[in-house]
Amino acid sequence: MENSDSRSISEIESEQQASTEEAVSLAKNLEFDREVFAEFAVLLDKFTPILISINDNEKLMDRPSVQKAVGSIEKELSRAKDLIEGACSRSPIKQIEVVTQELGRSLGLVLFASIDASTEVKQSIAALHRELMNVKFDTSFTPSPSPSLSPSPSPCANHGPRPNKESGFVSEQHSFINEIEEEKISLSIDDVVRHLKCGNDEEFRLALLVLGDLIRDQVIEKEWINDEDIIPILFNRLGSSKPHNRLTTIQILRILALENDENKDKMTDAVCLSVLVKSLARDADEGREAVGLLSELSDISAVRRRIGRIQGCIVMLVTMLNGDDPTASQDAAKLLVALSSNPQNVLHMAEAGYFKPLVHCLKEGSDKSKVLMASAVSRMELTDLCRASLGEDGAVEPLVRMFKSGKLEARLAALNALQNLSNLTENVKRLISSGIVVPLLQLLFSVTSVLMTLREPASAILARIAQSATILVKQDVAQQMLSLLNLSSPVIQYHLLQALNSIASHSSASKVRRKMKENRAVQLLLPFLAESNTNTRTAALNLLYTLSKDSPEEFMEQLGESYLSKIVSIISSPESESEKAAAIGILSNLPVGNKKSTEALKKLHFLPILISLMSSGASSSTTWLEESISGILIRFTVPSDKKLQLFSAELGIIPILVKLLSSESSVAKCRAATSLAQLSQNSLALQKSRKSRWICMPPSAHTFCQVHDGYCVIKSTFCLVKAGAVPPLIQILEGKDREADEAALNALATLLQDEIRESGSLYIAKTSGVQAIIRVLESGTVKAQEKALWMLERIFRIEEHRSQYGESAQVVLIDLAQNGDPRLKSTIARVLAQLELLQAQSSYF
């Protein structure tokens, strides 16, 4: 068949009429499915007057859209003729049904394009269109080609076109679709425009459907789109429409945008773009279509400029980029790339958490752009997630290059940005790998006045880098920093002290600490205790605390009484808790047996200060402070100095120690239990020495102690029972943490001394202590197990305890004998012999 564009319209019409007549003739003469094809012939007959009417309207036939629609009819008629000719060998009823509906659709295109046709012609076309679209041939009866073999038709058979008799939801849906088709066909072009402009929601919906069909089938031309202001109308209705209408509207606008640049230009004003941006935050389907349209418009520079200024647009695009919809994410990425040509947009993206464009500018932007981006990073309030994202995207390396080789403004911006990024450990590793340590130190040694502004951020970055043990591979870094301390401003001093403390605190830095002390680090740091700046003073105290852990005797000599007094005054003053903790930590590291320092602290009234701190609850939120205080209290409870113990007890040390047994810190619990054990070692002797005093003044009944078989007072006999220390000590043994077990057992063991062994055993059993001691055998350290065995051997000397706890103990003891430390075997043997599970003289162990 020739191309319809090369023939006159009258020729097309003549050929179509001939095709129609031929198809009708073939259908009427068929012996096969006669009734079906007879009805089909009737439908085809109705095309002739309609085609003649269209042919008579020259103005109508000059329209390309009408020519295209008529050409579609010609194609379907030709297809119908081919089907009829092939009907002698098979039944093509289903195919004829499909062709009939396709003819109806083609006729619908003619109707849409027939704007200038008479009402009568349009009604005729509409009527035939409905009839063709609703056709349904009956396929339940298929007669044989041979007349002699034809079965009798069913009495209720209907071989012509008939309504679809499907039932239920399917039938209703079919009816609904037909109704929509009829409503669409009944609309003229003028109706479509009118409903688009001012129709209600339902009218607008129908007009959108018709418009969509017209555009997709290329029935209407761009001149009509322009003349009727379709694009401005659609944007005007977009903001106030219902969701399903908004979705359809944006889909139509996308089709129009793809057709030509003129249509795109009509969508570029700020009002149109703002309406589209609002759709980004709505339904997922609507957002997907909106970002797709914006992406298609983004090749226009004015669009890129205006979109970036619309509030919230970039934030929503970043959200879509990171969303689950791959299509929307891809379009959002494309749009963000387009918008990233504007530096201001890049900054907005970074503020929304999308850093790749910013990093790209740092790597390949102009010098001015690099400074702008680095300055922005330095000012941002970054989360660790954002810092990680910037590091992973490659921000650290170009910033280090800017610092090394840029001009002053670029170097300052780069350092400030790196200071912000260095709060994350992963970025610290990147900084060290980039080789920044040596240039930072060189900068700090520089005396050039123009570089002074760079020294503060450089020292802050060094302080962060020093937190990584990797810096220890850099030779003499700590010594270089020490030499800078007296040459720097307070801010730089603070950062250098932080860095030095981080370096010295690393577990593998013992050599570094030793070398620092050899280079008179302690003498260099002590004057900072008089520093008025709290941050600098605290940083110096922290570093002194770290250095005081090694060689405490030597440190004590370097400290001297004058600085000891200064440290005590810091503890007693209303300073920050972290500063007090560091100062107390230094004193807790001093040798416990050094009587000179103990006497000096007594003269400085240090113990009342500590007790006041603990009693006021100042340490309730600082574990380090509790650990340090409990460490110092060991000094004031040494068992060899009963006078010092009495002095401490009179001041109220024992309730503080009992309180510390319930600390969250296992170190504090261990140290408190050690002090209580030291005090309790002397309880029996002190209780005896007081018996003679009760002759003149009878004691009160509540002071009687069933363990010591006498009258005990906490401040004078240090009795664990009267102090209420036994339950928390047992609770330590019952807990999950094993670090304080040995100290707790040592304290409880003081209740099993020979003279009070029986009463002590009874009291421990009464407070559920025996089971707790057995538990230590299962999971404690070797030293704790050794102490627990010693205690059980004394407890099991009493028949009652053997009967009550022997069975539960023997399983643990046998397992420990077989799998435990060999050093424990002899003690285990004695306990098993007590339980009559092993002969006392056995050489098994």
Coordinates of N, CA and C in Angstrom, one line a residue, residues 277-366:
V277 N 8.2 22.0 42.2 CA 9.0 21.6 43.4 C 8.1 21.2 44.6
K278 N 6.9 21.8 44.7 CA 6.0 21.3 45.7 C 5.6 19.9 45.6
S279 N 5.5 19.5 44.3 CA 5.1 18.1 44.0 C 6.2 17.1 44.4
L280 N 7.4 17.5 44.6 CA 8.5 16.6 45.0 C 8.2 16.0 46.4
A281 N 7.6 16.7 47.2 CA 7.3 16.3 48.6 C 6.0 15.6 48.7
R282 N 5.3 15.4 47.7 CA 4.0 14.7 47.8 C 4.1 13.2 47.5
D283 N 3.0 12.7 46.9 CA 3.0 11.2 46.7 C 4.2 10.8 45.9
A284 N 4.6 9.5 46.2 CA 5.8 9.0 45.5 C 5.7 9.0 44.0
D285 N 4.6 8.6 43.4 CA 4.4 8.7 42.0 C 4.5 10.1 41.4
E286 N 3.8 11.0 42.1 CA 3.9 12.4 41.7 C 5.3 13.0 41.8
G287 N 5.9 12.7 42.9 CA 7.3 13.1 43.1 C 8.2 12.6 42.0
R288 N 8.0 11.3 41.6 CA 8.9 10.8 40.6 C 8.7 11.5 39.2
E289 N 7.4 11.8 38.9 CA 7.1 12.5 37.6 C 7.7 13.9 37.7
A290 N 7.5 14.6 38.9 CA 7.9 16.0 39.0 C 9.5 16.1 38.8
V291 N 10.2 15.2 39.5 CA 11.7 15.3 39.4 C 12.1 14.9 38.0
G292 N 11.4 14.0 37.3 CA 11.7 13.7 36.0 C 11.5 14.9 35.1
L293 N 10.4 15.7 35.2 CA 10.2 16.9 34.4 C 11.2 17.9 34.7
L294 N 11.5 18.1 36.0 CA 12.6 19.1 36.3 C 13.9 18.8 35.8
S295 N 14.2 17.5 35.7 CA 15.5 17.0 35.2 C 15.5 17.3 33.7
E296 N 14.4 17.1 33.0 CA 14.3 17.4 31.6 C 14.4 18.8 31.2
L297 N 14.0 19.7 32.2 CA 14.1 21.1 32.0 C 15.4 21.7 32.4
S298 N 16.3 20.9 33.1 CA 17.5 21.4 33.7 C 18.6 21.8 32.6
D299 N 18.4 21.4 31.4 CA 19.4 21.8 30.4 C 19.2 23.3 30.0
I300 N 18.2 24.0 30.6 CA 18.0 25.4 30.4 C 18.6 26.2 31.5
S301 N 19.6 27.1 31.3 CA 20.3 27.7 32.3 C 19.4 28.5 33.3
A302 N 18.4 29.1 32.7 CA 17.4 29.9 33.6 C 16.7 29.0 34.6
V303 N 16.4 27.8 34.2 CA 15.8 26.8 35.1 C 16.7 26.4 36.2
R304 N 18.0 26.1 35.9 CA 19.0 25.8 36.9 C 19.1 26.9 37.9
R305 N 19.1 28.1 37.4 CA 19.3 29.3 38.3 C 18.1 29.4 39.2
R306 N 16.9 29.3 38.7 CA 15.7 29.5 39.5 C 15.4 28.4 40.4
I307 N 15.7 27.1 40.0 CA 15.4 26.0 40.9 C 16.2 26.1 42.2
G308 N 17.4 26.4 42.0 CA 18.3 26.5 43.2 C 17.8 27.5 44.2
R309 N 17.1 28.5 43.8 CA 16.6 29.6 44.7 C 15.3 29.2 45.4
I310 N 14.6 28.1 44.9 CA 13.3 27.8 45.5 C 13.6 27.1 46.9
Q311 N 13.0 27.6 47.9 CA 13.3 27.1 49.3 C 12.9 25.6 49.4
G312 N 13.8 24.8 49.9 CA 13.6 23.4 50.2 C 13.8 22.5 49.0
C313 N 14.0 23.1 47.8 CA 14.1 22.2 46.6 C 15.3 21.3 46.7
I314 N 16.5 21.8 47.1 CA 17.7 20.9 47.1 C 17.6 19.9 48.2
V315 N 17.0 20.3 49.3 CA 16.8 19.3 50.4 C 16.0 18.1 50.0
M316 N 14.9 18.4 49.2 CA 14.0 17.4 48.8 C 14.7 16.5 47.7
L317 N 15.5 17.1 46.9 CA 16.2 16.4 45.8 C 17.2 15.4 46.5
V318 N 17.9 15.9 47.5 CA 18.9 15.0 48.2 C 18.1 13.8 48.9
T319 N 17.0 14.1 49.4 CA 16.1 13.1 50.0 C 15.7 12.0 49.0
M320 N 15.3 12.5 47.8 CA 15.0 11.6 46.7 C 16.2 10.8 46.2
L321 N 17.3 11.5 46.2 CA 18.6 10.8 45.8 C 18.9 9.6 46.6
N322 N 18.6 9.8 47.9 CA 18.9 8.7 48.9 C 17.7 7.8 49.1
G323 N 16.6 8.0 48.4 CA 15.4 7.2 48.6 C 15.5 5.8 47.9
D324 N 14.3 5.1 48.0 CA 14.3 3.7 47.5 C 13.8 3.6 46.1
D325 N 13.3 4.7 45.5 CA 12.8 4.7 44.1 C 14.0 4.9 43.2
P326 N 14.4 3.9 42.4 CA 15.6 4.1 41.6 C 15.5 5.1 40.5
T327 N 14.2 5.2 39.9 CA 14.0 6.1 38.8 C 14.1 7.6 39.3
A328 N 13.4 7.8 40.5 CA 13.4 9.1 41.1 C 14.8 9.5 41.5
S329 N 15.6 8.5 42.1 CA 16.9 8.8 42.5 C 17.8 9.1 41.4
Q330 N 17.7 8.5 40.2 CA 18.5 8.7 39.1 C 18.2 10.1 38.5
D331 N 16.9 10.5 38.4 CA 16.6 11.8 38.0 C 17.1 12.9 38.9
A332 N 16.9 12.6 40.2 CA 17.4 13.6 41.2 C 18.9 13.8 41.1
A333 N 19.6 12.7 40.9 CA 21.1 12.8 40.7 C 21.5 13.7 39.5
K334 N 20.7 13.4 38.4 CA 21.0 14.2 37.2 C 20.7 15.7 37.4
L335 N 19.6 16.0 38.1 CA 19.3 17.4 38.4 C 20.3 18.0 39.3
L336 N 20.7 17.3 40.4 CA 21.7 17.8 41.3 C 23.1 18.1 40.6
V337 N 23.4 17.2 39.7 CA 24.6 17.5 38.9 C 24.5 18.8 38.1
A338 N 23.3 19.0 37.5 CA 23.1 20.2 36.7 C 23.1 21.4 37.6
L339 N 22.6 21.3 38.8 CA 22.5 22.5 39.7 C 23.9 22.8 40.3
S340 N 24.8 21.8 40.3 CA 26.1 22.0 41.0 C 27.0 22.9 40.2
S341 N 26.6 23.4 39.1 CA 27.4 24.4 38.4 C 27.4 25.7 39.1
N342 N 26.4 25.9 40.0 CA 26.3 27.1 40.8 C 26.9 26.8 42.2
P343 N 27.9 27.5 42.6 CA 28.6 27.2 43.9 C 27.6 27.3 45.1
Q344 N 26.6 28.3 45.0 CA 25.7 28.4 46.1 C 24.8 27.2 46.2
N345 N 24.5 26.6 45.1 CA 23.7 25.3 45.1 C 24.5 24.2 45.8
V346 N 25.8 24.2 45.5 CA 26.7 23.2 46.0 C 26.7 23.2 47.6
L347 N 26.7 24.5 48.1 CA 26.7 24.7 49.5 C 25.4 24.2 50.1
H348 N 24.3 24.5 49.4 CA 23.0 24.0 49.9 C 23.0 22.5 49.9
M349 N 23.6 21.8 48.9 CA 23.6 20.4 48.9 C 24.4 19.8 50.1
A350 N 25.5 20.5 50.4 CA 26.4 20.1 51.5 C 25.6 20.2 52.8
E351 N 24.9 21.3 52.9 CA 24.1 21.5 54.2 C 23.0 20.4 54.3
A352 N 22.5 19.9 53.1 CA 21.5 18.8 53.1 C 22.2 17.4 53.3
G353 N 23.5 17.4 53.4 CA 24.2 16.1 53.6 C 24.7 15.4 52.3
Y354 N 24.7 16.1 51.2 CA 25.2 15.6 49.9 C 26.5 16.3 49.6
F355 N 27.6 15.7 49.7 CA 28.9 16.3 49.7 C 29.7 16.1 48.4
K356 N 29.3 15.2 47.6 CA 30.1 15.0 46.4 C 30.4 16.2 45.5
P357 N 29.4 17.0 45.2 CA 29.7 18.2 44.4 C 30.7 19.2 45.1
L358 N 30.6 19.3 46.5 CA 31.6 20.1 47.2 C 33.0 19.5 47.1
V359 N 33.1 18.2 47.3 CA 34.4 17.6 47.1 C 35.0 17.8 45.7
H360 N 34.1 17.7 44.7 CA 34.5 17.9 43.3 C 35.1 19.3 43.2
C361 N 34.4 20.3 43.8 CA 34.9 21.7 43.7 C 36.3 21.8 44.4
L362 N 36.5 21.1 45.6 CA 37.8 21.2 46.3 C 38.9 20.6 45.4
K363 N 38.5 19.6 44.6 CA 39.5 18.9 43.8 C 39.8 19.7 42.5
E364 N 38.8 20.2 41.8 CA 38.9 20.7 40.5 C 38.4 22.1 40.2
G365 N 37.9 22.7 41.3 CA 37.3 24.1 41.2 C 38.4 25.1 41.1
S366 N 38.0 26.3 40.8 CA 38.9 27.5 40.8 C 39.5 27.7 42.2

